[in-house]
XYZ file of C-alpha atoms in Angstrom:
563
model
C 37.079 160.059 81.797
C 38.947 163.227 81.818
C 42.876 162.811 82.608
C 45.288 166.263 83.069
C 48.797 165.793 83.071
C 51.018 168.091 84.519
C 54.401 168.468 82.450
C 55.112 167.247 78.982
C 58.171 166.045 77.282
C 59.225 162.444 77.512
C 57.147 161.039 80.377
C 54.042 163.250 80.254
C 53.593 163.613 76.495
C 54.308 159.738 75.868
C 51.073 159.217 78.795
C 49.037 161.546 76.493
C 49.852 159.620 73.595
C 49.486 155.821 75.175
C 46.374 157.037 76.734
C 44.654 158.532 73.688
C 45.673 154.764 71.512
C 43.970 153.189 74.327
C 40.372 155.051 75.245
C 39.303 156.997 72.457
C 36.754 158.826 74.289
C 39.091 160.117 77.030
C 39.081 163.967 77.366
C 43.104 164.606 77.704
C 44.300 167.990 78.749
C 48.268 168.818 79.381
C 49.652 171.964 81.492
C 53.137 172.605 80.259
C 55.266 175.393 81.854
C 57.664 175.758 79.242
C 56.942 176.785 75.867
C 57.235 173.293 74.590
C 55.742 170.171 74.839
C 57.581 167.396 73.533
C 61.227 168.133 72.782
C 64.591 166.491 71.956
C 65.957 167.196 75.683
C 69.140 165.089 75.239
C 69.760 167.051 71.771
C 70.002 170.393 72.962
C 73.515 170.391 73.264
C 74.301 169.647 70.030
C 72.508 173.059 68.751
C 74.398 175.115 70.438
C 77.489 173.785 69.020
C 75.905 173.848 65.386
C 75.480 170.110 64.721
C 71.781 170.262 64.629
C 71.443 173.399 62.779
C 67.976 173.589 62.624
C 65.884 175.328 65.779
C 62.442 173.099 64.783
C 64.555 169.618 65.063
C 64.671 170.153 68.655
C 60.583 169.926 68.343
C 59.710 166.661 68.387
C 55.735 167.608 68.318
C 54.074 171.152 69.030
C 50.521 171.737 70.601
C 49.358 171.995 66.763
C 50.433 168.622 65.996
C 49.428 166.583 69.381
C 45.753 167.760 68.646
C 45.832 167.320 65.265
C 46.952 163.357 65.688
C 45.517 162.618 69.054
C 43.397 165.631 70.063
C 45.031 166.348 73.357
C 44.700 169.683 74.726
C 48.336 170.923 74.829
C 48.953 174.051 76.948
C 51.689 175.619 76.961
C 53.269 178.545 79.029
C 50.505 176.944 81.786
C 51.711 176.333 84.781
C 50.375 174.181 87.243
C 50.192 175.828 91.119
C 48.387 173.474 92.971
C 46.646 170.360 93.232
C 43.619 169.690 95.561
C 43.526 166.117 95.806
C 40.075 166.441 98.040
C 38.057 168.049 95.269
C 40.122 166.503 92.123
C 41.144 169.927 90.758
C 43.862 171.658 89.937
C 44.514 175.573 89.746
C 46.450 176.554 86.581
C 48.070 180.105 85.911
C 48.263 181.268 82.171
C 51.451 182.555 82.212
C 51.218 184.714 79.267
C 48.295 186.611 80.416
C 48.221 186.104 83.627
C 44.678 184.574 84.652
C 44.411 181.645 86.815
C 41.659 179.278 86.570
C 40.699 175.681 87.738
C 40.880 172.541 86.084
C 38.919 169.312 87.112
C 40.129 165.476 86.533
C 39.421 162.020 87.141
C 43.211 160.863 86.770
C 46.267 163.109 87.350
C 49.490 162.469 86.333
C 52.690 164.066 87.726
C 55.607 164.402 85.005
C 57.269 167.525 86.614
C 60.693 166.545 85.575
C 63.805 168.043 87.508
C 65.130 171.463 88.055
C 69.087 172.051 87.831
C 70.496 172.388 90.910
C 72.287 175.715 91.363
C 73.983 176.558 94.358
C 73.153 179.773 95.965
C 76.745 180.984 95.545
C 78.004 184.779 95.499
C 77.312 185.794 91.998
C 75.290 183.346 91.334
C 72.698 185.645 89.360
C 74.738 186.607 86.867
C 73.556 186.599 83.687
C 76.697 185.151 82.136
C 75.762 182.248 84.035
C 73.760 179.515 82.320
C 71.860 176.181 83.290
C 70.963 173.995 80.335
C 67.889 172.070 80.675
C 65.101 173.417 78.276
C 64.548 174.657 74.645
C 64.648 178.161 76.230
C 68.051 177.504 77.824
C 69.392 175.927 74.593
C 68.342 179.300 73.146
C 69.255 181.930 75.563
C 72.792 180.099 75.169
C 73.102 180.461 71.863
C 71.879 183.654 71.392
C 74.797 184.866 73.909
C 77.758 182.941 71.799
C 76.541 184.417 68.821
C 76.012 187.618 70.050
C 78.956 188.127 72.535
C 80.991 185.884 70.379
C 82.703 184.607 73.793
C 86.023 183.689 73.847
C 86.485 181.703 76.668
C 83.621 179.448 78.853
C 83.963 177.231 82.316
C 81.849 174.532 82.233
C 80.894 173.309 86.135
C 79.879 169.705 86.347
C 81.364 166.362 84.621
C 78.403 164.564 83.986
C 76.231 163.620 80.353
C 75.255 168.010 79.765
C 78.342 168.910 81.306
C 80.835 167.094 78.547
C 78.547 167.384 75.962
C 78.057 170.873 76.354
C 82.105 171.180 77.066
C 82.519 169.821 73.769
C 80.205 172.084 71.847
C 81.285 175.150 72.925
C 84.956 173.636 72.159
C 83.391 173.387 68.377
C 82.228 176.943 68.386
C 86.368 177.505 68.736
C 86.039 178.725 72.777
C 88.507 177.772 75.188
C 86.934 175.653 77.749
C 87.505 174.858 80.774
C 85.986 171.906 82.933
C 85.383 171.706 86.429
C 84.115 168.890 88.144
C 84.084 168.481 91.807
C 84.749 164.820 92.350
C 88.522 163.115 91.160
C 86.622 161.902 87.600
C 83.778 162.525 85.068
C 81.223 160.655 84.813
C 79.425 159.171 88.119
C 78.374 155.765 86.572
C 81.835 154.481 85.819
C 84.535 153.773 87.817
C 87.435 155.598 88.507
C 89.776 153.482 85.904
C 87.290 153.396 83.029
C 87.196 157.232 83.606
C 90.795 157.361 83.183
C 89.763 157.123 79.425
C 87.404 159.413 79.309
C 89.720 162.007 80.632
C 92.070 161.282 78.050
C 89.954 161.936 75.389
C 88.775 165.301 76.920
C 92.566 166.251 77.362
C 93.549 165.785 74.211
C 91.137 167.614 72.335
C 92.168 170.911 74.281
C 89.419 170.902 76.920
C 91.479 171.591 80.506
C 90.332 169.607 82.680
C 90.332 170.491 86.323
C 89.197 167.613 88.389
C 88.804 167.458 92.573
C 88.457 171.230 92.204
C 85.177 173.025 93.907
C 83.582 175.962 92.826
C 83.189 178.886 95.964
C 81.577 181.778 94.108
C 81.367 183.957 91.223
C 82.180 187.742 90.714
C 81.189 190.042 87.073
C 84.286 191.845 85.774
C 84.117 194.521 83.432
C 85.221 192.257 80.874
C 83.980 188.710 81.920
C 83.254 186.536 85.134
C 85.358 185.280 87.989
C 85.065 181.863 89.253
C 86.401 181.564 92.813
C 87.491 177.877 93.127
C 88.696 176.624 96.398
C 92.383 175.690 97.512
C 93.446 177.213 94.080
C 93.245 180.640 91.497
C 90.460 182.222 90.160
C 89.452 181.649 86.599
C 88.541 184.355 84.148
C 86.116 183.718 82.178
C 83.017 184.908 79.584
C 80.837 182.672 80.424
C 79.803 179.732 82.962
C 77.463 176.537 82.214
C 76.547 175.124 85.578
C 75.686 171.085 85.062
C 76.073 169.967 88.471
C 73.085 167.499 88.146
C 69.287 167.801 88.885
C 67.108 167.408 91.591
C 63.472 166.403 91.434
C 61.035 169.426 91.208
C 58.654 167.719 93.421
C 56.799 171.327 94.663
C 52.808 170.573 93.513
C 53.073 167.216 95.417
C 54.843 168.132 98.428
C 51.945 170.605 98.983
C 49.723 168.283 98.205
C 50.432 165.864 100.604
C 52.108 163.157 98.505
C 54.705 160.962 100.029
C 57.556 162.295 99.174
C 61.344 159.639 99.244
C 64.454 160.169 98.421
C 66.122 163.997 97.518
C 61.885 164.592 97.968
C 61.160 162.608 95.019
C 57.369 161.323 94.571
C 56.890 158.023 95.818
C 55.014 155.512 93.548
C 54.542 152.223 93.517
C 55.270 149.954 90.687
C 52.007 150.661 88.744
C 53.442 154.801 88.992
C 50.527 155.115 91.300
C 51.293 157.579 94.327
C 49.927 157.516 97.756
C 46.814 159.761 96.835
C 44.314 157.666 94.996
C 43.857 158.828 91.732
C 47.281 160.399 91.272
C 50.348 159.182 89.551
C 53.891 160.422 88.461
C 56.487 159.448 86.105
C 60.121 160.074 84.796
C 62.811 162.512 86.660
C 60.288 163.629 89.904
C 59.688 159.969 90.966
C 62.021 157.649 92.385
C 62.210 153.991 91.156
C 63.747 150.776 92.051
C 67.246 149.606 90.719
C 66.799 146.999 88.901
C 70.171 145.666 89.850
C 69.936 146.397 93.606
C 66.418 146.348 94.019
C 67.387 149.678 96.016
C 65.585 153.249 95.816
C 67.159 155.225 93.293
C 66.649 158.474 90.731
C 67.509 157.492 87.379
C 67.176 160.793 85.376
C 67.228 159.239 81.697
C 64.756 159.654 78.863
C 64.530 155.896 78.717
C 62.846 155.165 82.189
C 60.219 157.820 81.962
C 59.152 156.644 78.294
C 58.191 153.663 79.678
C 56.937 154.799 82.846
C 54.273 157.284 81.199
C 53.324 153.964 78.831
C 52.614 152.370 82.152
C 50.852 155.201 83.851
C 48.538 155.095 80.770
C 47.985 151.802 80.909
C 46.688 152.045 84.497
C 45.009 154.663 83.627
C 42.688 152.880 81.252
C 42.591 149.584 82.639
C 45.419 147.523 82.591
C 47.784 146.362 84.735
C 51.303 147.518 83.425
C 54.068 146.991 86.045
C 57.601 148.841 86.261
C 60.472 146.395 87.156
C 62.793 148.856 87.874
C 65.920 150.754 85.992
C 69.392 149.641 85.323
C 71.106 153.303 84.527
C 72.018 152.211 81.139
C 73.564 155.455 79.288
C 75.742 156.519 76.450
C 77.705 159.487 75.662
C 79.716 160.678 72.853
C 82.999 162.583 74.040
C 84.827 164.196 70.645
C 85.488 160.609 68.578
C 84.827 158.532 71.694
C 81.864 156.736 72.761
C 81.514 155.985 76.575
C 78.598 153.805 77.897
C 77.383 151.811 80.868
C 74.829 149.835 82.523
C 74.004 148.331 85.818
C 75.696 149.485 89.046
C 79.554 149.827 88.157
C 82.295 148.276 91.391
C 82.867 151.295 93.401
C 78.539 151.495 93.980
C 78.945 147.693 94.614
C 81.246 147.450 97.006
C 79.136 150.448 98.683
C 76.712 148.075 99.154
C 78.334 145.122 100.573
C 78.393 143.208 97.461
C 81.739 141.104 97.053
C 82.785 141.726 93.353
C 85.292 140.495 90.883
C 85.413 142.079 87.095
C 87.180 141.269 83.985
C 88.597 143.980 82.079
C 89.626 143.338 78.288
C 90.175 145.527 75.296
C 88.943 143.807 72.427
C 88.669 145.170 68.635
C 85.577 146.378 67.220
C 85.446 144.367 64.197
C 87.559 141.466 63.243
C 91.436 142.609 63.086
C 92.300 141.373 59.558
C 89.413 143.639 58.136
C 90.512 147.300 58.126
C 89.532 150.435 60.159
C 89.123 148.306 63.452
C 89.642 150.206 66.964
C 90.257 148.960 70.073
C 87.812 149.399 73.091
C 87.962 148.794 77.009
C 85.352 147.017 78.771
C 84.981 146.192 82.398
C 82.234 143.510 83.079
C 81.581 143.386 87.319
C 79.803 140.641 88.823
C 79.376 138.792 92.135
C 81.784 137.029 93.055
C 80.040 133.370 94.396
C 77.108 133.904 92.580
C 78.457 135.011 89.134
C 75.407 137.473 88.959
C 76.027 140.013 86.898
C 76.365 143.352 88.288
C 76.982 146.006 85.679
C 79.168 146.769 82.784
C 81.166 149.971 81.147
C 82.805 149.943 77.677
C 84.722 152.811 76.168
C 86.146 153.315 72.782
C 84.701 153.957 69.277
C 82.907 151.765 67.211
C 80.232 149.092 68.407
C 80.497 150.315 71.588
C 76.685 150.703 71.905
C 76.547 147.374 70.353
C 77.838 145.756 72.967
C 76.354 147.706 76.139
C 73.158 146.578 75.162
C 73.571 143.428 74.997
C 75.227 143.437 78.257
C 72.042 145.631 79.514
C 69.931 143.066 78.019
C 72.025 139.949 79.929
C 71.540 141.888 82.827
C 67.478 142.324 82.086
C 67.460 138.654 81.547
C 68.977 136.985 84.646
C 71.889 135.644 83.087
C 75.133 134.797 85.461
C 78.093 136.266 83.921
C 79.836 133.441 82.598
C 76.606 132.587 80.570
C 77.989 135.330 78.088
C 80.158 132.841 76.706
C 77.193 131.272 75.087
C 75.219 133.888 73.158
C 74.880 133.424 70.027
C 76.095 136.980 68.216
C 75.994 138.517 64.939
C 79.354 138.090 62.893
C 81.287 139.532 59.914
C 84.579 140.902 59.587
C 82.967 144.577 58.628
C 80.796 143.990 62.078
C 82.690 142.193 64.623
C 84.826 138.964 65.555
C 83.788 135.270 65.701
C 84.473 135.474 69.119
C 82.437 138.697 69.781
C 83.933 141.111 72.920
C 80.824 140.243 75.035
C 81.608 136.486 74.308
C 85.401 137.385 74.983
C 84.152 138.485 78.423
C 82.373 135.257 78.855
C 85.188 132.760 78.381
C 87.320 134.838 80.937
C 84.508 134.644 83.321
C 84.311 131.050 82.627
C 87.871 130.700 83.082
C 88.010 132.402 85.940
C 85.102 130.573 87.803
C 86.575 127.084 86.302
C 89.869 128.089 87.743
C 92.087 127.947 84.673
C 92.984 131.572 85.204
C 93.692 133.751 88.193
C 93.588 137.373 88.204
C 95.410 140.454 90.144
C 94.627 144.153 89.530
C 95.745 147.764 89.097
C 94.389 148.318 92.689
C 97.177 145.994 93.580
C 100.066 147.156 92.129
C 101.024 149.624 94.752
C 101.177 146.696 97.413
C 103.079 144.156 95.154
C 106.157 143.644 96.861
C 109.426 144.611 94.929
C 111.942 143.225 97.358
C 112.193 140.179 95.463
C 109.414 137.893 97.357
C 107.495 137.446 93.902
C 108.094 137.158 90.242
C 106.837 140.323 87.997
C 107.331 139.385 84.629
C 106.066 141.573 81.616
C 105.303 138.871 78.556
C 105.596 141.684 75.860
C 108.265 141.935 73.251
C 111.493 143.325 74.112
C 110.681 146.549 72.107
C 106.975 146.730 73.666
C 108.889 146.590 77.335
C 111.415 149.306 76.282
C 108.483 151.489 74.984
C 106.986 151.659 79.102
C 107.116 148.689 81.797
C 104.984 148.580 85.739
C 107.961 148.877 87.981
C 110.017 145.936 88.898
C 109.131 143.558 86.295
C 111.233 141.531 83.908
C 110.974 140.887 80.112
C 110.642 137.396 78.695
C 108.208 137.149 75.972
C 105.646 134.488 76.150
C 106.948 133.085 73.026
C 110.673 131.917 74.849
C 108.652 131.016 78.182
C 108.922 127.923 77.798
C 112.856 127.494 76.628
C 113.802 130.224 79.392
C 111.712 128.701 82.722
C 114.564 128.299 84.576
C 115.767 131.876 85.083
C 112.173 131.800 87.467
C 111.525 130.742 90.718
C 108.617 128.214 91.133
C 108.337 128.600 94.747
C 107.847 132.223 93.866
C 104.215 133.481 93.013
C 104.265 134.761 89.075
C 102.632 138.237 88.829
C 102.402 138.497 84.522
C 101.297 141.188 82.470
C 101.393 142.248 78.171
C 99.639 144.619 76.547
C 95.810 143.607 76.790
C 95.996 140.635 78.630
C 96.098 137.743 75.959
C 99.865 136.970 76.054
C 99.812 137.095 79.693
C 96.892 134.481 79.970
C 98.649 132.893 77.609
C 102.067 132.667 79.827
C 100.135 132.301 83.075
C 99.131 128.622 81.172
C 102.603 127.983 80.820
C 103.618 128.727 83.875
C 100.218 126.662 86.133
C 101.098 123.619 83.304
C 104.354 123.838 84.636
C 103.978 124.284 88.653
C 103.887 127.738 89.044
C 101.533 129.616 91.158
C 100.407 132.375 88.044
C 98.717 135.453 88.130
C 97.274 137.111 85.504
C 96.732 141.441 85.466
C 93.178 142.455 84.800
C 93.293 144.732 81.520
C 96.674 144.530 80.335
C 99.824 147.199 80.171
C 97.458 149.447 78.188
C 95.423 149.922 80.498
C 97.934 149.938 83.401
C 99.487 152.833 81.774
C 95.980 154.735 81.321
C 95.261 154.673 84.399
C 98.771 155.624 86.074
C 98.912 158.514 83.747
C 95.794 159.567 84.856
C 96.540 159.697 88.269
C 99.908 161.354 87.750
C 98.306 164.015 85.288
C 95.286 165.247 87.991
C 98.357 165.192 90.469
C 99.685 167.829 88.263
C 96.699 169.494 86.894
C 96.384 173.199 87.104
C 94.042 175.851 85.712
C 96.631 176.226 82.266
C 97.346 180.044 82.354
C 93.928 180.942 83.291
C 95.492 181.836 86.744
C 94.772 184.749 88.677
C-alpha cells in the first residue's frame, strides 16, 4: 500500500507516524510546501520575543529524522498542485528547482492546514506587513526586529497569535499597539471574562484599541500608516496581521471534494471525504462540536493530532471514530493564564439554549499556605437539564488544572452539579479541600436544590433604584468605602442578623460582597428569616472588573499615536 500525504505538521506528520507503527510495509511519501515538516506551530511566537532562543527548538523532527525513525519520504519545498482522484495521482512541483512530476497512491490524505486571512486592503503588500503562521514567518519577523530594530509595532487581531505575539514584541521593548475589531479579545470567552484579560494587557503597557477596524495601510518614509475607521491614523514600523485563518481548501475544491463551511473539506467521522480513497485532517476540515453537535472549524493542534491518528487508523484497517471537538484552549497573557472549553453563554444563547452560569473566584491553593492567587471562573450550563455547556477560568496558577477537568466533565456526560462529587487531588501547596471545580459544584447544587438564588451583572442596569428593592452590599464598612454598585447599603453579614429590622421583608433583597461567599452567606440569613434573597453572580470584584472595562473602551483612544 502506498499512502501520500499532502501537508505535514501536526495532522499530516502524526498520520505518517501512526501509519508507519501500524503497517510496516506501507510505502509513505509526504509533500510539504514549506520548508518544514513537523514544527512547534503554537511556539513560534515565543522566538521572536527571545524566550525560545534557539532556531532548531521550533523543529520538532526534520526530513532526516522522519526517515531515519520511520522511513517516510519527507519532501519538503514540494508542493502539491493537483489531485486526480480518477487515476489516483497527484502532480507535485519541486519548488526549488522547478520540475513537476506525478505521484501515484492508494490512500491520500489532505492535511493542508489554513492560510491567514489578509484582507486585500490599500497597502496591503507592504513589506512591513507580516502574517505569522510558519517557521519562515517566525523568521522573516525576526530578522526585521533585529535588523530594523523597530520601535514601535500594531498588532491587528485579538485572538491566541495576536496577544501572544503582542506580548513578545512588548518583550523586545517595542511599543505596541493592539487592534481588534470586535468590543473584546479573545472569541471563546465571554464578554465579562474578557474584561480580565483586557486588564492584564492594559497594564503591562500594551494599548489596547478595541471595536476599532482597520481601512488600509500607506508606507511613509519613516514607517507605515494604518488607516482605522471612525478614528486617527496610527504610525507605525511595523504591522502583524492575526485576524484568524481560513481553511486552504484549493487541491480539493478542484478536485471535486465536498466542500462545508468557510469551504472547508467535508469528512465524515472516520476523516474520510466524499471521494473514496481520500481523507483530510486538522485546520482544512470541518468537524462536529462536541458540545453542540453543530458544524464547526476548530483550528487547534489538539483536534488534528488526533484526527491524523484516526485517519491512520482507517487507513490500515481499523475503525477509529472522531466524536467531535470541544474548543478547549489556553493562553498565557504576561503573568496571566486564560483558558476555556466548551461553547461559552453568548454562543449558547446563539443557539437557543436557555443557560444559567455560576461565576466564583476561588484561590489556587489553600489560603493559609502562602503564594496563593485568586482566579475567576464562569461554569455555563443548561438551565433544566443541568448539562454542562462550557467553562472559562482566568488567573494564574492551576488554572490549566482546573479547565481540564472541566473539559474532561464535559467529555464525560456529567450534569453540572455532578462536580460537587469528584474526587480531587489535595494539599495546601496544590489546592483546597474543597477544590474550585468542586466549589462550582456545590453552587450548582445549591442553585438547582433551591437554597440559593442568583442575579447578575447583566442586571444591574435594570435594578430599580427608586426604592422598590433592597440592595445591600455585605462587605465591611472599609471594603464598601473602598468602591460600592450604586444604590446599595452597607451592613456586614456579620450584624445581619442583630440589624434585620432596618430591612423590608416585603421588599426583594438584591446582596452582594466581594466574591460572593458573604453574600450567600447573608442571602441564608435573610430566606431563614422570610426574605425573598438574591444572591450576585461573581461578587464586587468582579462587578467592578467588568464596569471598569466598559467605562475604559468607552474612553479608549489610540494614546498619542494620533495623527
Amino acid at each position: 500500500m502506498k499512502v501520500v500525504i499532502i501537508g505535514g505538521v501536526a495532522g499530516g506528520a502524526t498520520a505518517a507516524a501512526r501509519i508507519r507503527r501500524l503497517y510496516e510495509q506501507a510505502e509513505i511519501v509526504v509533500f510539504e510546501r514549506s520548508g518544514f515538516i513537523s514544527y512547534a506551530n503554537c511556539g513560534l511566537p515565543y522566538y521572536i520575543g527571545g524566550t525560545i532562543e534557539n532556531e532548531n527548538d521550533l523543529t520538532l523532527q526534520t526530513p532526516e529524522s522522519f526517515w531515519k525513525r520511520f522511513r517516510v519520504k519527507m519532501n519538503v519545498h514540494h508542493e502539491v498542485t493537483a489531485i486526480q482522484p480518477d487515476s489516483k495521482t497527484v502532480t507535485v512541483k519541486n519548488l526549488e528547482n522547478n520540475t513537476v512530476f506525478t505521484e501515484s497512491y492508494d490512500k491520500l490524505v489532505l492535511s493542508p492546514g489554513a492560510k491567514p486571512i489578509k484582507p486585500d486592503f490599500d497597502g496591503a503588500d507592504s513589506d512591513r506587513i507580516f502574517t505569522l503562521r510558519t517557521v519562515e514567518d517566525t523568521l522573516n519577523i525576526k530578522k526585521y526586529t533585529d535588523e530594523r530594530h523597530p520601535k514601535s509595532a500594531v498588532v491587528v487581531g485579538g485572538g491566541f497569535i495576536g496577544i501572544e505575539t503582542a506580548e513578545n514584541l512588548h518583550d523586545l521593548g517595542i511599543d505596541v499597539t493592539l487592534v481588534e475589531a470586535a468590543e473584546q479579545l479573545m472569541a471563546p470567552f465571554d464578554r465579562d471574562m474578557a474584561s480580565f484579560i483586557h486588564a492584564e494587557i492594559r497594564k503591562n503597557g500594551i494599548n489596547l484599541m478595541l471595536d476599532t477596524m482597520v481601512d488600509g495601510f500607506a508606507d511613509t518614509e519613516c514607517g507605515i500608516d494604518v488607516n482605522l475607521k471612525n478614528t486617527s491614523t496610527l504610525h507605525t514600523d511595523m504591522v502583524i496581521m492575526a485576524i484568524g485563518v481560513a481553511p486552504e481548501t484549493t487541491l480539493a475544491k478542484n478536485a471535486g471534494l465536498e466542500l462545508g463551511i468557510k469551504g472547508s473539506i467535508v469528512v465524515n467521522d472516520r476523516m474520510e471525504t466524499s471521494v473514496p480513497d481520500i481523507y483530510a485532517v486538522g485546520d482544512a476540515v470541518q468537524i462536529k462540536n462536541f458540545v453542540t453537535d453543530s458544524y464547526s472549524l476548530i483550528s487547534l493542534a489538539g483536534p488534528a493530532n488526533k484526527q491524523g491518528r484516526i485517519a491512520a487508523d482507517n487507513i490500515c484497517g481499523g475503525d477509529s471514530h472522531y466524536t467531535g471537538g470541544q474548543g478547549s484552549s489556553v493562553i498565557k497573557i504576561f503573568d496571566m493564564t486564560a483558558a476555556s472549553t466548551g461553547i461559552n453563554e453568548r454562543t449558547a444563547k446563539s443557539l437557543g439554549i436557555t443557560t444559567d452560569k455560576v461565576i466564583l473566584s476561588p484561590m489556587s491553593h489553600a489560603g493559609y499556605y502562602p503564594g496563593g492567587k485568586i482566579m475567576t471562573m464562569k461554569v455555563v450550563f443548561e438551565k433544566e437539564t443541568y448539562r454542562l455547556l462550557g467553562a472559562q477560568i482566568v488567573g494564574f496558577d492551576g488554572v490549566d488544572k482546573r479547565i481540564d477537568v472541566l473539559a474532561t466533565a464535559i467529555r464525560a456526560g456529567m450534569k453540572a452539579y455532578n462536580l460537587a462529587e469528584l474526587d480531587l487531588a489535595y494539599a495546601p501547596p496544590y489546592s483546597s479541600a474543597k477544590d474550585p471545580v468542586n466549589m462550582a459544584g456545590y453552587i450548582i447544587e445549591n442553585i438547582k436544590n433551591g437554597v440559593v438564588k442568583q442575579w447578575y451583572y447583566e442586571e444591574d442596569e435594570t435594578l430599580p433604584r427608586d426604592g422598590s428593592i433592597t440592595l445591600l452590599d455585605a462587605r465591611t464598612p472599609m471594603e464598601y468605602s473602598r468602591g460600592h454598585a450604586e444604590g446599595f447599603i452597607n451592613i456586614p453579614v456579620d450584624e445581619l442578623r442583630e440589624r434585620m429590622n432596618e430591612l423590608d421583608k416585603d421588599k426583594p433583597v438584591y446582596v452582594i460582597c466581594q466574591s460572593g461567599l458573604r453574600s450567600y452567606i447573608a442571602s441564608r440569613i435573610l430566606m431563614g428569616n422570610g426574605f425573598d434573597a438574591y444572591n450576585f453572580a461573581g461578587g464586587f470584584r468582579f462587578y467592578d472588573a467588568v464596569r471598569n472595562d466598559k467605562a475604559l473602551n468607552k474612553k479608549s483612544t489610540p494614546c498619542g499615536m494620533d495623527d
